[in-house]
GROMACS .gro file of C-alpha atoms in nm:
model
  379
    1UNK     CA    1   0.559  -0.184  -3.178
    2UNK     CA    2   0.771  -0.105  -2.866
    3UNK     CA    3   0.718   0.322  -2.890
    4UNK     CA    4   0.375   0.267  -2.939
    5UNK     CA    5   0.349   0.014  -2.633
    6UNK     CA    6   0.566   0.268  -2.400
    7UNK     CA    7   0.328   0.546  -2.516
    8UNK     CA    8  -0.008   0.376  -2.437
    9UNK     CA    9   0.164   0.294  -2.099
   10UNK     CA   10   0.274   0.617  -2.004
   11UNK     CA   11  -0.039   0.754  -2.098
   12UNK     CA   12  -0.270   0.493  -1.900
   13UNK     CA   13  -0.001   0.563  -1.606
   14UNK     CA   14  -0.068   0.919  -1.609
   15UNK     CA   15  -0.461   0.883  -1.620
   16UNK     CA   16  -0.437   0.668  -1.325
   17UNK     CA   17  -0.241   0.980  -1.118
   18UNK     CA   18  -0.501   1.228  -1.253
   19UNK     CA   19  -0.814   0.995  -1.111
   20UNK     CA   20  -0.980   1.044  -0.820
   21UNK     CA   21  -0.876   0.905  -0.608
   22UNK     CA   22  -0.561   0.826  -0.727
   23UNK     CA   23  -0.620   0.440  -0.951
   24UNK     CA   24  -0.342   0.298  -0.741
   25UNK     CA   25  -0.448  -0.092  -0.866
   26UNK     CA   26  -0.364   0.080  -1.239
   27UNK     CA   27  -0.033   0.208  -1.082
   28UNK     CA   28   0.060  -0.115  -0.952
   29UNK     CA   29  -0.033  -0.346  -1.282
   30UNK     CA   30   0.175  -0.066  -1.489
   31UNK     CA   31   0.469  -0.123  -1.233
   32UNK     CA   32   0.437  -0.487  -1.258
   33UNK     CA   33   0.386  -0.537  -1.577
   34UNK     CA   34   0.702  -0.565  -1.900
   35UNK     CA   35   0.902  -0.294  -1.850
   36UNK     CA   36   0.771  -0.165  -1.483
   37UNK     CA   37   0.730   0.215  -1.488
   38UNK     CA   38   0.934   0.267  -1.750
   39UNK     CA   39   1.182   0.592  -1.627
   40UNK     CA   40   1.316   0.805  -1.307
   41UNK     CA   41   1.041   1.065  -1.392
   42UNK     CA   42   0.746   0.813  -1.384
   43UNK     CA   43   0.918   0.655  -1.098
   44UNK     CA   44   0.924   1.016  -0.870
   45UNK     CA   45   0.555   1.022  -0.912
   46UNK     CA   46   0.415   0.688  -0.868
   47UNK     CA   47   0.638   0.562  -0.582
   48UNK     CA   48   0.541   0.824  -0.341
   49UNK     CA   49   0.180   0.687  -0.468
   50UNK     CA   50   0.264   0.302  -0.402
   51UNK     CA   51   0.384   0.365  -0.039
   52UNK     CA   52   0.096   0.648   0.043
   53UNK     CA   53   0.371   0.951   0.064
   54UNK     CA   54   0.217   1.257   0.050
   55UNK     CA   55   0.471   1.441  -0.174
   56UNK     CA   56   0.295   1.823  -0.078
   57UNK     CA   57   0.418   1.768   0.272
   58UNK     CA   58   0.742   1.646   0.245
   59UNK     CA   59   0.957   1.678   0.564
   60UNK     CA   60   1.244   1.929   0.586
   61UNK     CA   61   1.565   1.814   0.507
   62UNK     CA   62   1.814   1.617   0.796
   63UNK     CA   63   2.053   1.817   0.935
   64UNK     CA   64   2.388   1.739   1.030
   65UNK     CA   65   2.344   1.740   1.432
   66UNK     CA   66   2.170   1.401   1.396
   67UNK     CA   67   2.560   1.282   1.386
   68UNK     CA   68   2.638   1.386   1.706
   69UNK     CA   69   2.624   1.102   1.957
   70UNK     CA   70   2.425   0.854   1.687
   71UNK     CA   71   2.541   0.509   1.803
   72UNK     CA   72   2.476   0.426   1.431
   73UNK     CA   73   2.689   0.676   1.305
   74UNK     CA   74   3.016   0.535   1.277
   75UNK     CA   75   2.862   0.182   1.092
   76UNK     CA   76   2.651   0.386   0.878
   77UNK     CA   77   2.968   0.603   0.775
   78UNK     CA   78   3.173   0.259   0.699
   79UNK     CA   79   2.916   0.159   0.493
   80UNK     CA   80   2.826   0.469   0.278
   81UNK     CA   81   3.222   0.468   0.241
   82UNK     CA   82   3.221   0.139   0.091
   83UNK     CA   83   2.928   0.179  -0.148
   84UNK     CA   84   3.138   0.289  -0.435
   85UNK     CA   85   2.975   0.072  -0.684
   86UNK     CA   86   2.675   0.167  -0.621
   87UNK     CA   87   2.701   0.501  -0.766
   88UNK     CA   88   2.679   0.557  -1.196
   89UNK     CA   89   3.063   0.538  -1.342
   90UNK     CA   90   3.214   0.813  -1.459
   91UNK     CA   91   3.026   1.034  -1.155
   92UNK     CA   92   3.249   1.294  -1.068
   93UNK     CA   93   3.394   1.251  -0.713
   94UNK     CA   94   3.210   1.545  -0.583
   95UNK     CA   95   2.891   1.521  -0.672
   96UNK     CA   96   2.948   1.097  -0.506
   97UNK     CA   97   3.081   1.229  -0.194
   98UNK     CA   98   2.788   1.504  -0.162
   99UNK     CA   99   2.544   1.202  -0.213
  100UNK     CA  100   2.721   0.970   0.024
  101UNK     CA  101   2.666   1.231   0.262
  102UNK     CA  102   2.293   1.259   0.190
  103UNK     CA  103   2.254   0.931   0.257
  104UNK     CA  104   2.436   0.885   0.572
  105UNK     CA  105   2.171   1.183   0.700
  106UNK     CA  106   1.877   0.996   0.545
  107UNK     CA  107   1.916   0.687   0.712
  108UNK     CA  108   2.052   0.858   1.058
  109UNK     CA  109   1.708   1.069   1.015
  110UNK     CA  110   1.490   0.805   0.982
  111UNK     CA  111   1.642   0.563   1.241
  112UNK     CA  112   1.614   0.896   1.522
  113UNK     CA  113   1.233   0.901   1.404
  114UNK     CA  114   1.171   0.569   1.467
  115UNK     CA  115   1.413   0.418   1.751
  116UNK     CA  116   1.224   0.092   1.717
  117UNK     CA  117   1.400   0.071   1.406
  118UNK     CA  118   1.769  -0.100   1.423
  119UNK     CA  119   2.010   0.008   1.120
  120UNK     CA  120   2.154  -0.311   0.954
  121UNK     CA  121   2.403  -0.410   0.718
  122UNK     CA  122   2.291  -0.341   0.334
  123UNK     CA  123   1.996  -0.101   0.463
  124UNK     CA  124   2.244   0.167   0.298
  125UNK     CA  125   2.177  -0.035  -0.020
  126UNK     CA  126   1.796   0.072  -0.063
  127UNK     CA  127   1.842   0.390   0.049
  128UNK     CA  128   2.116   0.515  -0.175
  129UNK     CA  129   1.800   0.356  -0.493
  130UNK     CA  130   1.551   0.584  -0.349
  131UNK     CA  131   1.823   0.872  -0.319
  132UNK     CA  132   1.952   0.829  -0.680
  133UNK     CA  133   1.614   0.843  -0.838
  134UNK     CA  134   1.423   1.047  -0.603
  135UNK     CA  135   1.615   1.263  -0.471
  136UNK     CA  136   1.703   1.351  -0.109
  137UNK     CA  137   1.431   1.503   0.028
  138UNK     CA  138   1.202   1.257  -0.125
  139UNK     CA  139   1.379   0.954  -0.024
  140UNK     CA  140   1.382   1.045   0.287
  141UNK     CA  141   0.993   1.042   0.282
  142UNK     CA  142   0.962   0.719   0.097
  143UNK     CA  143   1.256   0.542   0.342
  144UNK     CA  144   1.067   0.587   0.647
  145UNK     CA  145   0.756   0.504   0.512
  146UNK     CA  146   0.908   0.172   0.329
  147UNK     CA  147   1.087   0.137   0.653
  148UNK     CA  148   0.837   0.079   0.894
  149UNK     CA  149   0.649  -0.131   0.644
  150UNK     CA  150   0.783  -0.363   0.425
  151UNK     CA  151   1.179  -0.337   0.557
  152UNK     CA  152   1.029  -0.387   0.918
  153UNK     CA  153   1.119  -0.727   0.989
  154UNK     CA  154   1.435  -0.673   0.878
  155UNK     CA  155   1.522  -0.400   1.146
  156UNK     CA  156   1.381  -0.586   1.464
  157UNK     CA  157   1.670  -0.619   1.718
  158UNK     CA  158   1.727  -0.960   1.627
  159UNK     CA  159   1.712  -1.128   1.274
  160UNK     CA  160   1.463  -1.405   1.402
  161UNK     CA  161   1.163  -1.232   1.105
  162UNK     CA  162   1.463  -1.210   0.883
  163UNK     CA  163   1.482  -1.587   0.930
  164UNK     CA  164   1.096  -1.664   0.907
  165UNK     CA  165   1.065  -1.481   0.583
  166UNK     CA  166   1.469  -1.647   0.443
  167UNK     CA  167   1.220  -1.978   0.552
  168UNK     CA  168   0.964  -1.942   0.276
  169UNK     CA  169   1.189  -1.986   0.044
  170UNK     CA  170   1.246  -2.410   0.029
  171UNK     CA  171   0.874  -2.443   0.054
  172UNK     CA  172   0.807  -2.248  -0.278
  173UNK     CA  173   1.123  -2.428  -0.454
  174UNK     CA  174   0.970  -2.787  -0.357
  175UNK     CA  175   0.621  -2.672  -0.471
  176UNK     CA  176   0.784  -2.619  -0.768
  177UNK     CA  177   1.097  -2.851  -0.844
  178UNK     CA  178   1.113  -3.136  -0.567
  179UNK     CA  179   1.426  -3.252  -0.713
  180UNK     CA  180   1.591  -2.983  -0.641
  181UNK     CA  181   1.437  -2.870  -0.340
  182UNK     CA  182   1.549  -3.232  -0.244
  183UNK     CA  183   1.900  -3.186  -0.389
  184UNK     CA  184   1.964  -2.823  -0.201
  185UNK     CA  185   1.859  -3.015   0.117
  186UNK     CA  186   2.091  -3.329   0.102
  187UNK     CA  187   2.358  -3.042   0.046
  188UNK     CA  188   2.271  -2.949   0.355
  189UNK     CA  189   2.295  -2.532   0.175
  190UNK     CA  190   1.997  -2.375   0.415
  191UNK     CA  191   1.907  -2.014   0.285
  192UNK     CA  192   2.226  -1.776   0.351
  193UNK     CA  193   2.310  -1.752   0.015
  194UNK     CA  194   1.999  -1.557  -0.036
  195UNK     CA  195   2.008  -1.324   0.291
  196UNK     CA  196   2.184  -1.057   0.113
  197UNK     CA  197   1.964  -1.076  -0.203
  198UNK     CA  198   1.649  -1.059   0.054
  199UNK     CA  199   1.765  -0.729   0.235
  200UNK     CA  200   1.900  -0.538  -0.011
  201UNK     CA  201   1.609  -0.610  -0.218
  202UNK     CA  202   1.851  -0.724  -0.486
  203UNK     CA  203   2.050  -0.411  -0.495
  204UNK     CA  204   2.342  -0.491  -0.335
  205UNK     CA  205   2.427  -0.809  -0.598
  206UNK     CA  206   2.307  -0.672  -0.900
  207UNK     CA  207   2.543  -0.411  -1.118
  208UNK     CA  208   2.326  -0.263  -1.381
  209UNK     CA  209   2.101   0.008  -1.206
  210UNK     CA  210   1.848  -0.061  -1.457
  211UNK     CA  211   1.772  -0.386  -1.328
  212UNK     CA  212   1.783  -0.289  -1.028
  213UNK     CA  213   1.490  -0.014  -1.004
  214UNK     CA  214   1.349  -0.220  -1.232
  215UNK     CA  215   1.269  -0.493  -0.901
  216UNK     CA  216   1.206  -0.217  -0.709
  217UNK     CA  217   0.931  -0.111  -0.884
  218UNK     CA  218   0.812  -0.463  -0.878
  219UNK     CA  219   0.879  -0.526  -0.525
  220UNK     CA  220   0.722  -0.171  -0.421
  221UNK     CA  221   0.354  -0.236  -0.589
  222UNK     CA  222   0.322  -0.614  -0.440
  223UNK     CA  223   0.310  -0.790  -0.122
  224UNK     CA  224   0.620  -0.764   0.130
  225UNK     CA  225   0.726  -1.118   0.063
  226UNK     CA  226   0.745  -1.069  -0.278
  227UNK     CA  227   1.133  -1.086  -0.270
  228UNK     CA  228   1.135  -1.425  -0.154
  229UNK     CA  229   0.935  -1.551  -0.416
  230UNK     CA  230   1.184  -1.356  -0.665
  231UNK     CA  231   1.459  -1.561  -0.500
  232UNK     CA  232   1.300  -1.861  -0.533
  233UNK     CA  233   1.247  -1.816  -0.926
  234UNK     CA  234   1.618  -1.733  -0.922
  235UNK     CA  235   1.714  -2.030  -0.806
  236UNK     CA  236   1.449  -2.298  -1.024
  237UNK     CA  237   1.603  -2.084  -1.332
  238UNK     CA  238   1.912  -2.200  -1.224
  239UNK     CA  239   1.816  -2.557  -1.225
  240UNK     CA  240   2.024  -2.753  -1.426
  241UNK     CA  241   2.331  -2.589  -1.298
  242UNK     CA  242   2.249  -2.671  -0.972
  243UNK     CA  243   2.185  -3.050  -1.036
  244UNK     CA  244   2.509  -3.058  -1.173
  245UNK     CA  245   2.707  -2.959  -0.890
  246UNK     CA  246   2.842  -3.104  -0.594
  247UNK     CA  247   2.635  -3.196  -0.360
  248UNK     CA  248   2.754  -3.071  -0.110
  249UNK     CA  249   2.746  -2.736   0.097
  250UNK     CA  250   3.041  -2.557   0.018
  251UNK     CA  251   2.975  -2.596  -0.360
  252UNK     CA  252   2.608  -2.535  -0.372
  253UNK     CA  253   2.636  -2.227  -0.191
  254UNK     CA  254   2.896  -2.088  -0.378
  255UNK     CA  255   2.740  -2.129  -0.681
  256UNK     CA  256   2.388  -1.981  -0.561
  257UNK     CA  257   2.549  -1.709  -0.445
  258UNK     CA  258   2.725  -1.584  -0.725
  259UNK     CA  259   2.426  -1.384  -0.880
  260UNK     CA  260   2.426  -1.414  -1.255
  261UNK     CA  261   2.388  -1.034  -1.396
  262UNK     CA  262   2.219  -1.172  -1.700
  263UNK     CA  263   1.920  -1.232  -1.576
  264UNK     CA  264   1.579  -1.284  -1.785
  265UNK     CA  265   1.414  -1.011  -1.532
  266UNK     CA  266   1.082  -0.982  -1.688
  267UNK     CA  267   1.057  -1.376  -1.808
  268UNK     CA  268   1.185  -1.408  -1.368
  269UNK     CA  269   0.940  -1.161  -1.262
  270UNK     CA  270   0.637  -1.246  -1.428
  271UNK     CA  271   0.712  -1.630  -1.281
  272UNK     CA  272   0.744  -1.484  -0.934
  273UNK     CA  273   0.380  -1.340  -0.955
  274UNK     CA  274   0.229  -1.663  -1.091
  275UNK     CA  275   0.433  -1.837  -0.786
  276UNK     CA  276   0.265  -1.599  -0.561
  277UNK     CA  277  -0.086  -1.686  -0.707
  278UNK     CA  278  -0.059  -2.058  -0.735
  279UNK     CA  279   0.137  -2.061  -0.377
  280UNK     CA  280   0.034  -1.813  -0.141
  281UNK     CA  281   0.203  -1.721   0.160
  282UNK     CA  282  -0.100  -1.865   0.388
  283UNK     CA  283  -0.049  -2.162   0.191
  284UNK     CA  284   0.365  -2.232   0.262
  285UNK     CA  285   0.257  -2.096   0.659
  286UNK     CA  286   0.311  -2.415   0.827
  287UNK     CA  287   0.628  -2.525   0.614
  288UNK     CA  288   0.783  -2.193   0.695
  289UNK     CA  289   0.783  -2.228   1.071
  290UNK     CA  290   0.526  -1.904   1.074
  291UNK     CA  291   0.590  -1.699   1.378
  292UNK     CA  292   0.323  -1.524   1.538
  293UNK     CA  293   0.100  -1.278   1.205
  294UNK     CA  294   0.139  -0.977   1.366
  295UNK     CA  295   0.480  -0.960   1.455
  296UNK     CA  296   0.560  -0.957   1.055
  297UNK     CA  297   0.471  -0.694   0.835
  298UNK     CA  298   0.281  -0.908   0.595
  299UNK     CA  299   0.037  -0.943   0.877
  300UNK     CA  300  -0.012  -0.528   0.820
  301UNK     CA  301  -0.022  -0.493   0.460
  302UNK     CA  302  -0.415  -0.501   0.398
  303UNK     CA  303  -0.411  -0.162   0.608
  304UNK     CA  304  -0.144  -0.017   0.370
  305UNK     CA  305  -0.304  -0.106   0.091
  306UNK     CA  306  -0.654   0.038   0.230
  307UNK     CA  307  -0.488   0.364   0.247
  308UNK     CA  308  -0.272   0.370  -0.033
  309UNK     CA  309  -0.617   0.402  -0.219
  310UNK     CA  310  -0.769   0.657  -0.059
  311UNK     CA  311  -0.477   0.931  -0.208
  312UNK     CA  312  -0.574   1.270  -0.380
  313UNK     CA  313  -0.409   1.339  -0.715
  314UNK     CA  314  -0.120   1.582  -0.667
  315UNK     CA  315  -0.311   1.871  -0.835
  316UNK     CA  316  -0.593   1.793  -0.620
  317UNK     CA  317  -0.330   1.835  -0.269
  318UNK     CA  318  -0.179   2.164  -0.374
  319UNK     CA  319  -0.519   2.321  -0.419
  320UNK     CA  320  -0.617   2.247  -0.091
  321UNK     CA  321  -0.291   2.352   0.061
  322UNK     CA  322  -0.362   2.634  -0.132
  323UNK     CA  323  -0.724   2.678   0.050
  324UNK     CA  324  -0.564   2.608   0.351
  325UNK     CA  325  -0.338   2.884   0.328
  326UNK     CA  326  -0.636   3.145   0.261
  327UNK     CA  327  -0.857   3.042   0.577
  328UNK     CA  328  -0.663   2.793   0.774
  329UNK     CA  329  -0.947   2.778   1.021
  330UNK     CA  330  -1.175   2.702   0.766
  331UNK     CA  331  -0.949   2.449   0.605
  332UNK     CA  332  -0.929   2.303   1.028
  333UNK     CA  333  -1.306   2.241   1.082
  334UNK     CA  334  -1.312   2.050   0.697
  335UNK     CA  335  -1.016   1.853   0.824
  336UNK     CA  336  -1.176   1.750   1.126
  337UNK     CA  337  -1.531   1.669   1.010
  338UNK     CA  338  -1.651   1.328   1.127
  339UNK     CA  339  -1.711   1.076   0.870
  340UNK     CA  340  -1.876   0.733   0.921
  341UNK     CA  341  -1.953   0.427   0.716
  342UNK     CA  342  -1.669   0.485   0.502
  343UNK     CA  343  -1.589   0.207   0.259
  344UNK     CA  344  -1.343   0.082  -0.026
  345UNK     CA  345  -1.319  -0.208  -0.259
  346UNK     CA  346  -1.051  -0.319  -0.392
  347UNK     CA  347  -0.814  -0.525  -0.603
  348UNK     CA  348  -0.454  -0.482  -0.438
  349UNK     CA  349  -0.260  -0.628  -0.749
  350UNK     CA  350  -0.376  -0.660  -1.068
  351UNK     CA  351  -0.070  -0.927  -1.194
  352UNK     CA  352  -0.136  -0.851  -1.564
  353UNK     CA  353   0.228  -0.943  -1.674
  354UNK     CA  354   0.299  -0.965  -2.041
  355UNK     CA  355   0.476  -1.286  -1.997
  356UNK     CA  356   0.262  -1.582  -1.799
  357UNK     CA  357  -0.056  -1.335  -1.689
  358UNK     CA  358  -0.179  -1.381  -1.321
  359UNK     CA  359  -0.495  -1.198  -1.210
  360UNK     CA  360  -0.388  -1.161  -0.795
  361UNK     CA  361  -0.657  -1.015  -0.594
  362UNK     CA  362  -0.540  -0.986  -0.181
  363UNK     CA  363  -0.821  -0.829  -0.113
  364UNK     CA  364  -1.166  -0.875  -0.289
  365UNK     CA  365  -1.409  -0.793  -0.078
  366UNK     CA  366  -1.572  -0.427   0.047
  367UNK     CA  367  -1.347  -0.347   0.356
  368UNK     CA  368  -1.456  -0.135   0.642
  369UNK     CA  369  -1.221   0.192   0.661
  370UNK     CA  370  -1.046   0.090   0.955
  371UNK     CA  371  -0.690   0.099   0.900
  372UNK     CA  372  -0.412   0.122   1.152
  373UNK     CA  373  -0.208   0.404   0.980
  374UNK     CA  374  -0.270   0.813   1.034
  375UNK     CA  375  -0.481   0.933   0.736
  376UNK     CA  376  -0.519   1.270   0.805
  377UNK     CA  377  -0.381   1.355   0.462
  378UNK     CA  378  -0.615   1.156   0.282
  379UNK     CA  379  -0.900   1.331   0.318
   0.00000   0.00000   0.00000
């Protein structure tokens, strides 16, 4: 039955923090399989897990001087004003207005730390997720981190990667439904509708918070493009209400981007992961006008994943910050010890999903430890 289910889950979640190292293909098949990870308080320890965030060395909080003379400030503030909706119903107007003002800091924090970063419309979206499940301090670990990964493309200067990824999503449609791949086209409809779907990761258009964490734990244990592929499912469910519209652009878009709340997520979900399988990116390349692989940050996610694996069970970090804090030179010279020949193997998604299974392996094969990312607190 269901409590039994959830129990075996939470359990086989909580063996997989406890290993070591940290069983982060376990973490990811629990978070992509019925039900994802299930509540907030699984969620604040496997996240930080699924995007390598060491949660033992947090950093401190923003302050409030990162307001003064932010050139992002005053869009960020619009935004954050208008994100109402966003926050549970019935919250009393304090406690809102004291998160809207973490998460104007947040993001003006993580955009100071990373000026290659460029703030963009529905950004606010995502962070105010991580903020209401997280917390502040945490989310503003797990933004930068997701923001110089996954979000990347997203926050170039111009929306040209925004495009190329928005691109994928025809090709998996006609690999899928020609007809109305071949419809959407004579309608002449492109891809807009989906742009806000694509950088909100969903949370923007979607109402119930549940469904919404929900794709973000989803999105957050699979491949960057991921998204796209749950957009494209979106729209083949849709199907017959599509053929029967008007062919034409105004109508077609209008309908597609009306978001239906009632959504069959994990029936949607579990498709998306066979869609990946049967239709990999590599595979839709050429049909999606691929730019150059290492401008995107697909092109980087084999490194990510490499170190995501390599993590130390919490218990395991605050002994050693404990050890560190009783001979710190001692801790140094074990911190700095060469090591060579170091290797990992691998399964970067295990795609056991309760409804349509998909085995996905990215990477199969024993990978030399040569990621691009600092590791020093993975030792």
């Amino acid at each position: 039955d269901f409590d039994s289910k959830k129990k075996r889950k939470v359990a086989e979640i909580y063996q997989a923090l406890n290993s070591d190292p940290i069983d982060v293909a376990t973490l990811r098949r629990m978070a992509i399989s019925e039900g994802g990870l299930l509540t907030d308080e699984i969620r604040c320890k496997v996240w930080p897990k699924l995007l390598s965030v060491n949660t033992d060395d947090l950093p401190p909080l923003p302050g409030k001087e990162l307001r003064e003379d932010n050139k992002d400030y005053q869009q960020v503030l619009l935004d954050v004003r208008r994100s109402l909706r966003r926050f549970p119903p019935g919250m009393p107007d304090d406690q809102r207005e004291g998160l809207q003002e973490e998460l104007i800091d947040i993001i003006l924090h993580v955009l100071k730390r990373n000026p290659q970063l460029h703030y963009y419309q529905g950004y606010h979206d995502i962070v105010v997720t991580f903020l209401l499940v997280v917390g502040d301090r945490l989310a503003t670990a797990l933004v930068e981190k997701l923001s110089t990964h996954h979000l990347r493309d997203f926050m170039d200067p111009t929306m040209d990667n925004t495009k190329h990824i928005l691109n994928y999503l025809m090709p998996i449609i006609d690999q899928v439904n020609p007809e109305v791949h071949d419809f959407m086209q004579s309608a002449e409809v492109g891809t807009i509708f989906a742009l806000s779907w694509l950088i909100t990761w969903f949370g923007h258009v979607l109402s119930d918070f549940r469904h919404v964490v929900r794709l973000y734990d989803f999105f957050l244990a699979c491949h960057p493009l991921m998204p796209i592929y749950f957009a494209a499912v979106i729209v083949l469910y849709r199907e017959q209400e599509v053929l029967d519209c008007e062919c034409d652009m105004a109508s077609v878009h209008h309908l597609l981007s009306q978001i239906p709340q009632d959504l069959p997520y994990e029936t949607l979900i579990s498709r998306a992961g066979d869609l990946f399988v049967q239709f990999p990116p590599s595979e839709l390349a050429r049909e999606a006008a691929q730019q150059q692989a290492e401008r995107t940050a697909a092109s980087t996610f084999k490194d990510f994943e490499l170190a995501s694996v390599q993590q130390r069970p919490d218990t395991v970090l605050r002994q050693r910050f404990r050890e560190r804090l009783r001979g710190e030179e001692r801790t140094k010279s074990i911190l700095t010890k060469p090591r060579t020949n170091r290797f990992v193997k691998l399964a970067v998604m295990g795609l056991t999903v309760a409804l349509g299974a998909a085995a996905l392996a990215v990477v199969k094969s024993a990978l030399e430890w040569a990621p691009k990312f600092e590791l020093q607190i993975f030792p």
